[in-house]
mmCIF file of C-alpha atoms in Angstrom:
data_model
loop_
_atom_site.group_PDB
_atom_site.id
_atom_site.type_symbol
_atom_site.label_atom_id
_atom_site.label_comp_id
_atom_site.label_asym_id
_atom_site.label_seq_id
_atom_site.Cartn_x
_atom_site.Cartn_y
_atom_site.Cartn_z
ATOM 1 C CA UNK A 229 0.000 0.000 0.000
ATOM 2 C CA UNK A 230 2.739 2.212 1.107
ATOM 3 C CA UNK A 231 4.617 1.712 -2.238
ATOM 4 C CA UNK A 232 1.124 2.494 -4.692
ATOM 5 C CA UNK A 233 0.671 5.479 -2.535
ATOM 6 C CA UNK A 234 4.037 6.923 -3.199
ATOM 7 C CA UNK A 235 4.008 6.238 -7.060
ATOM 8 C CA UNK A 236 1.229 8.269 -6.910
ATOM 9 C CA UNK A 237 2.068 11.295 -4.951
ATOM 10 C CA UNK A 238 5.551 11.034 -7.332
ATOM 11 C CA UNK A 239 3.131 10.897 -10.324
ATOM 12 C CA UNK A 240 1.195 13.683 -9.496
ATOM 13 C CA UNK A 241 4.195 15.664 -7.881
ATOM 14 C CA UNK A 242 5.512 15.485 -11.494
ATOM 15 C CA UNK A 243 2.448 16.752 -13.133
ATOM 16 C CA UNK A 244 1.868 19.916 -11.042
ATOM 17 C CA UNK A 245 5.517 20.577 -11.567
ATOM 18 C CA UNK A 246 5.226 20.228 -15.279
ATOM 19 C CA UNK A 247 2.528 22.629 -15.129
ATOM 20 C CA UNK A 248 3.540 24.679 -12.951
ATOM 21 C CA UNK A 249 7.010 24.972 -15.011
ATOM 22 C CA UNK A 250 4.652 25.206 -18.200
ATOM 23 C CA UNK A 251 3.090 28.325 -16.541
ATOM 24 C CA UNK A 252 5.918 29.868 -15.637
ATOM 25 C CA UNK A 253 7.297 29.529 -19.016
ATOM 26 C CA UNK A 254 3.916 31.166 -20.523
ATOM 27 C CA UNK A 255 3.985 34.394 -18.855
ATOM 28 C CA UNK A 256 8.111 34.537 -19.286
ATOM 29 C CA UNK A 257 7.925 34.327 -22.819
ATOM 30 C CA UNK A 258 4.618 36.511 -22.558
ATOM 31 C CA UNK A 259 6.798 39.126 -21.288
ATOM 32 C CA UNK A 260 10.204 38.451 -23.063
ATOM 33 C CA UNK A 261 8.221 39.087 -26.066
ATOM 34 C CA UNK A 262 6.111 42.258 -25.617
ATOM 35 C CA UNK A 263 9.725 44.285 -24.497
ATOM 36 C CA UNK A 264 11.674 42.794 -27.622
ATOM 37 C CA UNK A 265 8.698 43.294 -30.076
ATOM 38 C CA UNK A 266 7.960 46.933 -28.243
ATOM 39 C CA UNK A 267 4.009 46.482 -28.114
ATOM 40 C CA UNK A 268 2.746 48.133 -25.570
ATOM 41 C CA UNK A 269 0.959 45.677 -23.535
ATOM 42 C CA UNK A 270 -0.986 41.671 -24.471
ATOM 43 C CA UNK A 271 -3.360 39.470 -22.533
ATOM 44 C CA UNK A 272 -3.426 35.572 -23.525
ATOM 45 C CA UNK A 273 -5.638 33.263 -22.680
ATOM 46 C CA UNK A 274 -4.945 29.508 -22.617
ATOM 47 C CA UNK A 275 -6.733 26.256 -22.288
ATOM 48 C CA UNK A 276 -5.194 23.051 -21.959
ATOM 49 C CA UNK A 277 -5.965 19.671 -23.570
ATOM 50 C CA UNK A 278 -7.360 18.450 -19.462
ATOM 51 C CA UNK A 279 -9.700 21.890 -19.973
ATOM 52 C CA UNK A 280 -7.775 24.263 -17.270
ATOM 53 C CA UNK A 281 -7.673 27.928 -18.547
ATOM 54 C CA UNK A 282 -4.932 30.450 -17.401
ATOM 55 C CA UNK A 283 -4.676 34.063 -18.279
ATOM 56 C CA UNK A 284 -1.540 35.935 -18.338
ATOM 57 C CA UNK A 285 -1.257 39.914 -19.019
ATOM 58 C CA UNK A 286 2.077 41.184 -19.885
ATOM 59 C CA UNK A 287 2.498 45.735 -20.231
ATOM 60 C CA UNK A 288 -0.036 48.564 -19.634
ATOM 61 C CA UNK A 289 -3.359 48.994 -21.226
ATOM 62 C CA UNK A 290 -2.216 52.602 -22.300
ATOM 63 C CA UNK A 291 1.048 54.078 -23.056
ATOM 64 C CA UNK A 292 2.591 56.180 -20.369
ATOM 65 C CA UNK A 293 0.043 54.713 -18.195
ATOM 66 C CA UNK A 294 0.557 52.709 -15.049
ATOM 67 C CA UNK A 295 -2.785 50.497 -15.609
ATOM 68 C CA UNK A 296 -1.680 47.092 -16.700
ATOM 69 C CA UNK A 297 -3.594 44.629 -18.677
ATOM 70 C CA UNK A 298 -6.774 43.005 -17.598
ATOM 71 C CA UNK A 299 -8.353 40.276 -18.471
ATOM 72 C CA UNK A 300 -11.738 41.753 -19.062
ATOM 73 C CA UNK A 301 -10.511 44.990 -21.743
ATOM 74 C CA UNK A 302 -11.744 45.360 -25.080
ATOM 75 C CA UNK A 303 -9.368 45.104 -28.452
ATOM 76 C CA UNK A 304 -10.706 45.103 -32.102
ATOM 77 C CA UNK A 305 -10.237 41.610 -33.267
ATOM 78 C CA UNK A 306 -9.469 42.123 -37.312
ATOM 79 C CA UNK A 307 -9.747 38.948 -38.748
ATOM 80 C CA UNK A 308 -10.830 37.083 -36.812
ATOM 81 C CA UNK A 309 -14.071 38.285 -37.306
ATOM 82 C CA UNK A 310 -14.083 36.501 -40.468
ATOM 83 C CA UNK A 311 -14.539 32.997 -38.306
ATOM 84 C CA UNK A 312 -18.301 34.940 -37.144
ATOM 85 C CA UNK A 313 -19.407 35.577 -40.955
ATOM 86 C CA UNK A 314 -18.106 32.101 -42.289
ATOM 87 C CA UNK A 315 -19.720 30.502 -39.366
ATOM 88 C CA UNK A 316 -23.283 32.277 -40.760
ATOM 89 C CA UNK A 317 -22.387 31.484 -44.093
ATOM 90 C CA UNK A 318 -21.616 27.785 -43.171
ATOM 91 C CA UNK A 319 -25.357 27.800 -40.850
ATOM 92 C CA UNK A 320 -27.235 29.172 -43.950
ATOM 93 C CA UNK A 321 -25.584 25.943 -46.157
ATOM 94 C CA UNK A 322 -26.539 23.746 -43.619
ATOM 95 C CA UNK A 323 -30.125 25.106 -43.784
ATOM 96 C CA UNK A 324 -30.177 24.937 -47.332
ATOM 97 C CA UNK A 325 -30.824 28.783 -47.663
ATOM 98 C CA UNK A 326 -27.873 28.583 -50.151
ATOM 99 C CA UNK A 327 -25.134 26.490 -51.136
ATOM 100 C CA UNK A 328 -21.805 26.414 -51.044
ATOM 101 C CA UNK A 329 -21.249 26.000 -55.192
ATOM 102 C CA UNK A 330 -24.371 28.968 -55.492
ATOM 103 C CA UNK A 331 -23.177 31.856 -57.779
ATOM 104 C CA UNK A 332 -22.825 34.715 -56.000
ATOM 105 C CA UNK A 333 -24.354 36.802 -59.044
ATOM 106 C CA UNK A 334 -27.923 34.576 -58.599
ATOM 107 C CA UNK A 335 -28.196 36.212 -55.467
ATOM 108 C CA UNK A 336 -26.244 39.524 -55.749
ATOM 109 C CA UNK A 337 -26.900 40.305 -59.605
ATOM 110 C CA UNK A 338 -26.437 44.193 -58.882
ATOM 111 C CA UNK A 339 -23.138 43.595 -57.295
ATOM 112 C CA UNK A 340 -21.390 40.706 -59.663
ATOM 113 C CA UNK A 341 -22.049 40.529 -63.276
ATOM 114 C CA UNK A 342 -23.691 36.517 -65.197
ATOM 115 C CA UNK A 343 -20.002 36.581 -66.157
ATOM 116 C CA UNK A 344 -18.315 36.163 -63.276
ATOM 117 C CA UNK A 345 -18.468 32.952 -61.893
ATOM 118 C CA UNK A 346 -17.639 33.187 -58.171
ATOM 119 C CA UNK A 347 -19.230 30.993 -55.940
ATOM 120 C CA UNK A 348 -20.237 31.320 -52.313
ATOM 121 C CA UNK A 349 -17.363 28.274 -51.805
ATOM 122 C CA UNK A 350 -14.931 30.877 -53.997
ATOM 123 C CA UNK A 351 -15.737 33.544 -50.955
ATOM 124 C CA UNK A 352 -14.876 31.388 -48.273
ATOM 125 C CA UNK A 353 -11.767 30.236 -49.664
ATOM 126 C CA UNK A 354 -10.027 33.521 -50.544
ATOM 127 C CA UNK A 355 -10.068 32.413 -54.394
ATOM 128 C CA UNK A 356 -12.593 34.434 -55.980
ATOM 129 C CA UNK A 357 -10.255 36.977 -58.090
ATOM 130 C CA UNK A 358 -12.044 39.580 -57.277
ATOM 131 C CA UNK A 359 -10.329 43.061 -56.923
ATOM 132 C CA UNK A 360 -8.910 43.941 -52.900
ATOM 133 C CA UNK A 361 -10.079 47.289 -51.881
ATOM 134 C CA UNK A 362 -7.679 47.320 -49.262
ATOM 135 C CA UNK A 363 -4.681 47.056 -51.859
ATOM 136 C CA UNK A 364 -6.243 49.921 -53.695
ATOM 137 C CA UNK A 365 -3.958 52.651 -53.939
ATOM 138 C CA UNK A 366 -6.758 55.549 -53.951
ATOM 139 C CA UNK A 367 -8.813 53.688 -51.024
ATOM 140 C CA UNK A 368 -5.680 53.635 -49.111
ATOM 141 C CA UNK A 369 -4.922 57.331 -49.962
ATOM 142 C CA UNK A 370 -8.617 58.070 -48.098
ATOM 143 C CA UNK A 371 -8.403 56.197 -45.650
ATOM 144 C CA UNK A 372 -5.208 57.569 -44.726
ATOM 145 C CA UNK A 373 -6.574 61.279 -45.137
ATOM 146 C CA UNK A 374 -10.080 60.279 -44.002
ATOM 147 C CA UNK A 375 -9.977 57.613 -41.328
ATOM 148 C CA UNK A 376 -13.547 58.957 -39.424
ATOM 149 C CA UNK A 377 -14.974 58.131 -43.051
ATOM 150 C CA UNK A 378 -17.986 56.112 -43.021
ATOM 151 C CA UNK A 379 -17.925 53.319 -45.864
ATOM 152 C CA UNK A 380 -20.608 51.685 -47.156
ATOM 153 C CA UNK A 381 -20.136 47.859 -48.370
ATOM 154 C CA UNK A 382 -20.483 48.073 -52.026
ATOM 155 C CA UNK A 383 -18.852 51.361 -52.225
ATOM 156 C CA UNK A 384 -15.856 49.599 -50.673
ATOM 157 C CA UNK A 385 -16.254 46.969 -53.274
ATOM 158 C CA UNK A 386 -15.652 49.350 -56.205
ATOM 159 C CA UNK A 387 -12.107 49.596 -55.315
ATOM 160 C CA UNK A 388 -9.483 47.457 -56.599
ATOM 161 C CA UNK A 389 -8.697 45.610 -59.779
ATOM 162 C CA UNK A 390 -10.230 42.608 -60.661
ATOM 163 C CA UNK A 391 -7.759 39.368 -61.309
ATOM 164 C CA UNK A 392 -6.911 37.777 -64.336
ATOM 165 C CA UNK A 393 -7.781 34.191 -63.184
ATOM 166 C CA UNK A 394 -10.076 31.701 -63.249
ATOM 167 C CA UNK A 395 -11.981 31.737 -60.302
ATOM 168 C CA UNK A 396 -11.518 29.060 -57.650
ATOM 169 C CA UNK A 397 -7.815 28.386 -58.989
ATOM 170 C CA UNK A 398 -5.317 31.080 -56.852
ATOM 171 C CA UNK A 399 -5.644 31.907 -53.089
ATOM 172 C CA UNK A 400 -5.692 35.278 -52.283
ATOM 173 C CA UNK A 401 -5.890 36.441 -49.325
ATOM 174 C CA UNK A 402 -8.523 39.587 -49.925
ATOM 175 C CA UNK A 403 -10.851 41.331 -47.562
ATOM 176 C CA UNK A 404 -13.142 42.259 -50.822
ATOM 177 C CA UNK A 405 -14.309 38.832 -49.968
ATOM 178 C CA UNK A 406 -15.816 38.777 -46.813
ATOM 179 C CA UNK A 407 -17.007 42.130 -47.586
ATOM 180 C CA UNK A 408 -19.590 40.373 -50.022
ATOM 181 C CA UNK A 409 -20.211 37.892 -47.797
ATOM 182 C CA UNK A 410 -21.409 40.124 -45.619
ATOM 183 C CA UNK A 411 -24.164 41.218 -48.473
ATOM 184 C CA UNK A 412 -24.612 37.759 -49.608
ATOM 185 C CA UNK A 413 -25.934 37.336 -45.984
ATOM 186 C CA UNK A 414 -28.191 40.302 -45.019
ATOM 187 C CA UNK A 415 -30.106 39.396 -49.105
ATOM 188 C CA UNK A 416 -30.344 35.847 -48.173
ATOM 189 C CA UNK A 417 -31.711 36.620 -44.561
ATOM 190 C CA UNK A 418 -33.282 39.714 -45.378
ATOM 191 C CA UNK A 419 -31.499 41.226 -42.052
ATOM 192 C CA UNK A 420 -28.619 42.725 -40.692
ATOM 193 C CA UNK A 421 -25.002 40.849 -40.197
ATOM 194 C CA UNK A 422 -25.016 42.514 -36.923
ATOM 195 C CA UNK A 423 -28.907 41.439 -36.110
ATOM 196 C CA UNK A 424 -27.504 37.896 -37.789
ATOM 197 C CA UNK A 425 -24.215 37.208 -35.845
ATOM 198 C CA UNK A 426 -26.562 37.859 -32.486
ATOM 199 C CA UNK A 427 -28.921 35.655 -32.852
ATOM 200 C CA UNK A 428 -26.975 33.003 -34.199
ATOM 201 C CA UNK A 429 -23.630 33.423 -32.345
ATOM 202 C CA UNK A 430 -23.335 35.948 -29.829
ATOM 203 C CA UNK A 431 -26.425 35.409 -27.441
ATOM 204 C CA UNK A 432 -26.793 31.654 -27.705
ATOM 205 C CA UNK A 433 -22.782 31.346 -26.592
ATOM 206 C CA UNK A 434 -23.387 34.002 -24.163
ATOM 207 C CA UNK A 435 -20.477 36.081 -26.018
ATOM 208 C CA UNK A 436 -21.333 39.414 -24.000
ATOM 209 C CA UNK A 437 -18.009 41.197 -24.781
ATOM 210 C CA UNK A 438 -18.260 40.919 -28.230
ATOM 211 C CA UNK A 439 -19.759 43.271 -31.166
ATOM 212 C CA UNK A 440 -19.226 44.252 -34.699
ATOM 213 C CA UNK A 441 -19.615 47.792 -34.680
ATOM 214 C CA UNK A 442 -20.219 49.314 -38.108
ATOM 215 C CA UNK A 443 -20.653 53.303 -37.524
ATOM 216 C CA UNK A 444 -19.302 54.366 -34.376
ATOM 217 C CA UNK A 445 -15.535 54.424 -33.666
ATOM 218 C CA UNK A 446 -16.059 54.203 -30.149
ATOM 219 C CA UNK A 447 -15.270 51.420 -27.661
ATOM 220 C CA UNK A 448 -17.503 50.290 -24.672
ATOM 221 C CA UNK A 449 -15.404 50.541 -21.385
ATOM 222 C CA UNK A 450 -12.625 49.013 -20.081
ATOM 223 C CA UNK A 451 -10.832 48.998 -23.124
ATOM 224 C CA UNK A 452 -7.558 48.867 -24.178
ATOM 225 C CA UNK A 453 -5.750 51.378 -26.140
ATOM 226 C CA UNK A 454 -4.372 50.832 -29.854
ATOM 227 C CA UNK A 455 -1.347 53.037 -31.139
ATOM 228 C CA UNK A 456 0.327 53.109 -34.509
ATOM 229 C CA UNK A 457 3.794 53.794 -34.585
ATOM 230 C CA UNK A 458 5.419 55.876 -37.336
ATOM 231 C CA UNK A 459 9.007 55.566 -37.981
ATOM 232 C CA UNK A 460 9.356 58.281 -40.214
ATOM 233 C CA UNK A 461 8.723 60.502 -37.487
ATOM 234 C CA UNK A 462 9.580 58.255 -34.405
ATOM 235 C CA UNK A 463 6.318 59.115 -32.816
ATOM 236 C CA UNK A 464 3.457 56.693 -31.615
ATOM 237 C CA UNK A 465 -0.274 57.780 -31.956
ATOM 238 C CA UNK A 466 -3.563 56.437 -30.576
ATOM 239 C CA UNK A 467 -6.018 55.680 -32.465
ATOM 240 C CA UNK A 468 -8.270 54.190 -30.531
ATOM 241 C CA UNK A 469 -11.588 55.817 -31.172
ATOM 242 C CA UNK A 470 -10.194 57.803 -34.226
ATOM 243 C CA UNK A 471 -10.862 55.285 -37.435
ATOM 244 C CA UNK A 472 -14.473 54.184 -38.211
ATOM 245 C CA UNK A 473 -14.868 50.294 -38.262
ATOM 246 C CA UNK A 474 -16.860 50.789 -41.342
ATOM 247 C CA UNK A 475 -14.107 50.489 -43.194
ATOM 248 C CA UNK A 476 -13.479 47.063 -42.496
ATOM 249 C CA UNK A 477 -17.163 46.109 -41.953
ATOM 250 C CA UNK A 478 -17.395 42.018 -41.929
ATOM 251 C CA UNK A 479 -13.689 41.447 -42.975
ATOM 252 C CA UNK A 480 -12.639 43.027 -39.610
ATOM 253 C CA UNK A 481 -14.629 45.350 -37.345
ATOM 254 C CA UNK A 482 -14.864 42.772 -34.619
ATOM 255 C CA UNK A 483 -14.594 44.151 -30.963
ATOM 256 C CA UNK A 484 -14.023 41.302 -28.084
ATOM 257 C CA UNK A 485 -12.314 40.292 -24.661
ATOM 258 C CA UNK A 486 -9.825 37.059 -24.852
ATOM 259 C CA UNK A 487 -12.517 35.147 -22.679
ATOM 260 C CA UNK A 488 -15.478 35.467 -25.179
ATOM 261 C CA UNK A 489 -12.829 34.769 -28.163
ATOM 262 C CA UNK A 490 -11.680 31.858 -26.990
ATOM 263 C CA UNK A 491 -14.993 30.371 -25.877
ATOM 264 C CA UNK A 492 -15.783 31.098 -29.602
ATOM 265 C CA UNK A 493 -12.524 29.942 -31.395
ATOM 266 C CA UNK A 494 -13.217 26.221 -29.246
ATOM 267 C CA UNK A 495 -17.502 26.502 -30.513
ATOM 268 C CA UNK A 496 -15.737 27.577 -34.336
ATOM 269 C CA UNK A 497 -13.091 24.984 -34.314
ATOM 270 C CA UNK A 498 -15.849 22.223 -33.203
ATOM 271 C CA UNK A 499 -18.394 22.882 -35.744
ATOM 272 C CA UNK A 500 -20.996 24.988 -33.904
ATOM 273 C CA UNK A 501 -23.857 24.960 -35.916
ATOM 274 C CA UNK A 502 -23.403 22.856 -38.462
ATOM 275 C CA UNK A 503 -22.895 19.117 -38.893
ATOM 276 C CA UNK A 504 -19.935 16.679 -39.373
ATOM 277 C CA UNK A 505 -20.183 16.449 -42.890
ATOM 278 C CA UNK A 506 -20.165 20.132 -43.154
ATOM 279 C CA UNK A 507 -17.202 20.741 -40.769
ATOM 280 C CA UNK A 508 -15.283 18.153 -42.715
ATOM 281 C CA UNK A 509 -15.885 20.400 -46.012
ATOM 282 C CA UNK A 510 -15.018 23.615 -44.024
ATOM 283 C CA UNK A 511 -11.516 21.842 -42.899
ATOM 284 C CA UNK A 512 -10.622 20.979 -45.906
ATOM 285 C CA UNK A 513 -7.604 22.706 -46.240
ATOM 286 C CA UNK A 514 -6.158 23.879 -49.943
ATOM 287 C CA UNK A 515 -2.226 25.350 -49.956
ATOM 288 C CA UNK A 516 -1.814 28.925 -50.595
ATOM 289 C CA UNK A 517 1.821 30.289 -51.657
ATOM 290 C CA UNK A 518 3.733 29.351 -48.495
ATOM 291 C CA UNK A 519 4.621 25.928 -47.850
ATOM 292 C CA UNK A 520 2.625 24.756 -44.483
ATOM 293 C CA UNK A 521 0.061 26.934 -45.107
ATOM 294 C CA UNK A 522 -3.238 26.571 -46.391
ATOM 295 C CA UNK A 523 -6.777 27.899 -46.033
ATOM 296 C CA UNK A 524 -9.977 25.751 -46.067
ATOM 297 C CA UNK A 525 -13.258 27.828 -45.372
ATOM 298 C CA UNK A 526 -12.863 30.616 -43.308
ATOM 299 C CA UNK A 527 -10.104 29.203 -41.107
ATOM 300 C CA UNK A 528 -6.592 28.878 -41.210
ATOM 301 C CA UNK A 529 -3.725 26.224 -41.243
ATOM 302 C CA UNK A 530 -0.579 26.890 -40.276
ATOM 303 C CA UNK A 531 2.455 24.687 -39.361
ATOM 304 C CA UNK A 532 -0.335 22.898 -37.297
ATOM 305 C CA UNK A 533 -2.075 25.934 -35.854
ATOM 306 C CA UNK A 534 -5.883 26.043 -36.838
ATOM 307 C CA UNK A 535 -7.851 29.274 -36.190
ATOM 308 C CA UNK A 536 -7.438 32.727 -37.361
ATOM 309 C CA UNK A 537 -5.430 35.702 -37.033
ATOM 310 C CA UNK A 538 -6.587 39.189 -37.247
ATOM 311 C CA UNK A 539 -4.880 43.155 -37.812
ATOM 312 C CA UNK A 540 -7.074 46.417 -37.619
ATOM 313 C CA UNK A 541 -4.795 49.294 -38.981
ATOM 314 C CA UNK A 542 -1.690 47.889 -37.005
ATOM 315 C CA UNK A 543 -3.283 48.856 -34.038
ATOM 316 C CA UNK A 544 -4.753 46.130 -32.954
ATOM 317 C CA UNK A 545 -3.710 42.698 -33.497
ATOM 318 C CA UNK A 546 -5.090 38.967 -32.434
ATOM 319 C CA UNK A 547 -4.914 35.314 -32.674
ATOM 320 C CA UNK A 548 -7.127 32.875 -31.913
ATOM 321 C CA UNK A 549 -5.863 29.298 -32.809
ATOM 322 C CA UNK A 550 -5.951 25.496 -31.364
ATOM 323 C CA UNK A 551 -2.240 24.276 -31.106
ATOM 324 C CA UNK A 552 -1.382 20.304 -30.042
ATOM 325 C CA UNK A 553 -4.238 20.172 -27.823
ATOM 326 C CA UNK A 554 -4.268 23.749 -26.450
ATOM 327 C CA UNK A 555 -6.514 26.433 -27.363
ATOM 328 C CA UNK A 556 -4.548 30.285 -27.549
ATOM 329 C CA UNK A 557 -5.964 33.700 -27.763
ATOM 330 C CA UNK A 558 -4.081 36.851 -27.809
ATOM 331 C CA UNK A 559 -4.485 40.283 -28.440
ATOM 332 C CA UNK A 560 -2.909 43.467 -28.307
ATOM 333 C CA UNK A 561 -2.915 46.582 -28.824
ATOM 334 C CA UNK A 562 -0.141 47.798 -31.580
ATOM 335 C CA UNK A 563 3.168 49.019 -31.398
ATOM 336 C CA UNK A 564 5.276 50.992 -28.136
ATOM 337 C CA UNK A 565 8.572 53.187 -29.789
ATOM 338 C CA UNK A 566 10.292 51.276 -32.477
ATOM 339 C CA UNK A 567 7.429 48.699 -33.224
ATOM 340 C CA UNK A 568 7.068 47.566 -36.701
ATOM 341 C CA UNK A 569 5.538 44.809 -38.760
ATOM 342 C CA UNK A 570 6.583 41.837 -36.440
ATOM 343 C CA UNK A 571 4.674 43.808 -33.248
ATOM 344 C CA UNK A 572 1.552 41.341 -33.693
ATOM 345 C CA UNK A 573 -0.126 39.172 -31.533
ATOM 346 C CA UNK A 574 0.462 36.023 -33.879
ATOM 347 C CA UNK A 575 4.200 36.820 -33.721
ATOM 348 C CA UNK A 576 3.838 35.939 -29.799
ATOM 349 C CA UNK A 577 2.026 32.849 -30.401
ATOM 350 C CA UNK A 578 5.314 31.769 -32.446
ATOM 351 C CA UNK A 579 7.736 32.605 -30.225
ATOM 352 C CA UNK A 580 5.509 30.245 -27.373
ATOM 353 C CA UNK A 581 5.196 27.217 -29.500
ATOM 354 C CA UNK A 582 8.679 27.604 -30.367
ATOM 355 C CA UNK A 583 10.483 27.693 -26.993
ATOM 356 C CA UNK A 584 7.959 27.115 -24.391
ATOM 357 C CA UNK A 585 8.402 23.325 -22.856
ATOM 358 C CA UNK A 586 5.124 22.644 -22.900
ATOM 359 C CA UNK A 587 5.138 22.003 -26.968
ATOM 360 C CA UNK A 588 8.488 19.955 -27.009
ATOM 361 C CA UNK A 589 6.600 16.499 -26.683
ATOM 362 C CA UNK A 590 3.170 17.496 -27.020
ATOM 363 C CA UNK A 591 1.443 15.298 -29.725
ATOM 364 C CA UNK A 592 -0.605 17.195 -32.441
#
């Protein structure tokens, strides 16, 4: 008795060390990361493959501010609000509102001409051709001079040049479409995205924190602060409440807290709302230009990461993807003096998975 005893305190003295050492080794590389990266402050969220969720807060919610992070602040998402308008998209297949090989022009006739054969599937994929507004060289040149600007969808859509390619061939990685996604959903539904992603998402998860604000460049309270840093000039601006989401609409205006992102990313990841069969077409992951990466529909592979990554204006960054077992959201909130292009949220989630014990025999 005496011996069975012992193996099992040694057993379990072993496990609370490894996860004790594991936690440690979170929050160091946490805040190794936010200093060498210069962003001004991150909170991550973590759940482990047993279901235990830490959260670790690394820098100040403000620059030149003493308040540090909290797990409860507000950051604009980006991207990942793309998982919330796939997820839709995916609901209204599965209730046979539309399918996935539907021209877009049968429903949106006004917006794509008989000639251009995208397809709903085309959308979710990145692979429709279709022009990127955001690459546009005159929409950037407003939006620069203009950020308050409030953008209407298809007037967004008007911007960019359309691809030579046959659609469904190249992966591009293009907010144009999710923009049209967003349209394709209010005409099929005959309502809002933001009435739509509520009903369907937000209230029966109990996703509190989150909205998709489409006029109003404010920020409910306790937020955290976004700055841009310019290195032309050396200086570092917030812009917090001072570019309208519009812009961005259902290819990024997401606002959320790490808690409510990664109770969604786990509901995304397992197919809420949809069936198996579905979820198996919506993992089924086609390369894009970089080897171990690819893009099935409306999430993200890469170099066995799953989930999505998101970037409003540099200001805000996130990343919200399932890694060996563990599920991983972070966000912050741009670049301190001397950020640049690397200062992003997914750029921490690298640097874990890279040198963090925890991952050096974890099984994918």
């Amino acid at each position: 008795m005496f011996t069975v005893v012992f193996v099992i305190v040694f057993i379990l003295t072993i496990f609370i060390c490894s996860v004790a050492s594991g936690d440690n080794d979170l929050n160091r590389i946490l805040q190794e990361s936010i200093r060498e990266l210069k962003i001004p402050g991150a909170v991550m969220m973590v759940e482990n493959p047993q279901g235990q969720v830490r959260t670790y807060r690394a820098g100040v919610r403000r620059v030149k501010g003493r308040r540090p992070m909290s797990d409860n602040l507000r950051f604009r998402i980006g991207s990942v609000t793309k998982t919330f308008v796939a997820s839709i998209v995916l609901m209204l297949v599965q209730e046979g509102k539309i399918g996935l090989d539907t021209e877009v022009h049968d429903i949106l006739p006004d917006i794509l001409s008989e000639d251009e054969h995208v397809t709903v599937r085309n959308l979710l994929q990145m692979r429709s051709c279709l022009g990127n507004f955001t690459m546009d060289k005159a929409f950037l040149r407003l939006f620069r001079e203009r950020p308050w600007t409030h953008w209407k969808p298809e007037h967004l859509l008007k911007f960019g040049e359309k691809k030579r390619c046959k659609e469904g061939w190249k992966f591009e990685y293009n907010n144009s479409n999710y923009i049209l996604l967003g349209l394709l959903i209010e005409e099929v539904t005959g309502d809002s995205f933001e009435n739509q992603v509520y009903q369907r998402i937000l209230d029966p998860l109990n996703l509190k924190s989150t909205t998709f604000p489409v006029r109003s460049a404010n920020i409910s309270e306790p937020y955290a602060h976004g700055y841009d840093y310019n290195f032309q000039t050396g200086k570092i601006i917030d812009l917090s409440l001072k570019i309208n989401p519009s812009w961005a609409w259902c290819s990024g205006n997401g606002v959320s807290t790490a808690q409510d992102l990664l109770n969604w990313i786990k509901a995304y990841l397992n197919g809420f709302g949809i069936g198996s069969s579905l979820l198996s077409e919506q993992m089924d992951f086609l390369p894009v230009t970089y080897d171990g990466v690819s893009y099935g529909l409306g999430v993200m592979y890469k170099y066995a990461a799953v989930g999505h990554n998101g970037n409003f204006a540099g200001i805000y960054t996130a990343a919200a993807f399932r890694y060996k077992g563990y599920y991983f959201v972070i966000l912050t909130n741009g670049q301190a003096y001397g950020g640049g292009r690397k200062a992003t949220a997914e750029s921490i989630f690298w640097r874990i998975v890279k040198n963090s014990v925890l991952f050096k025999n974890a099984k994918n």
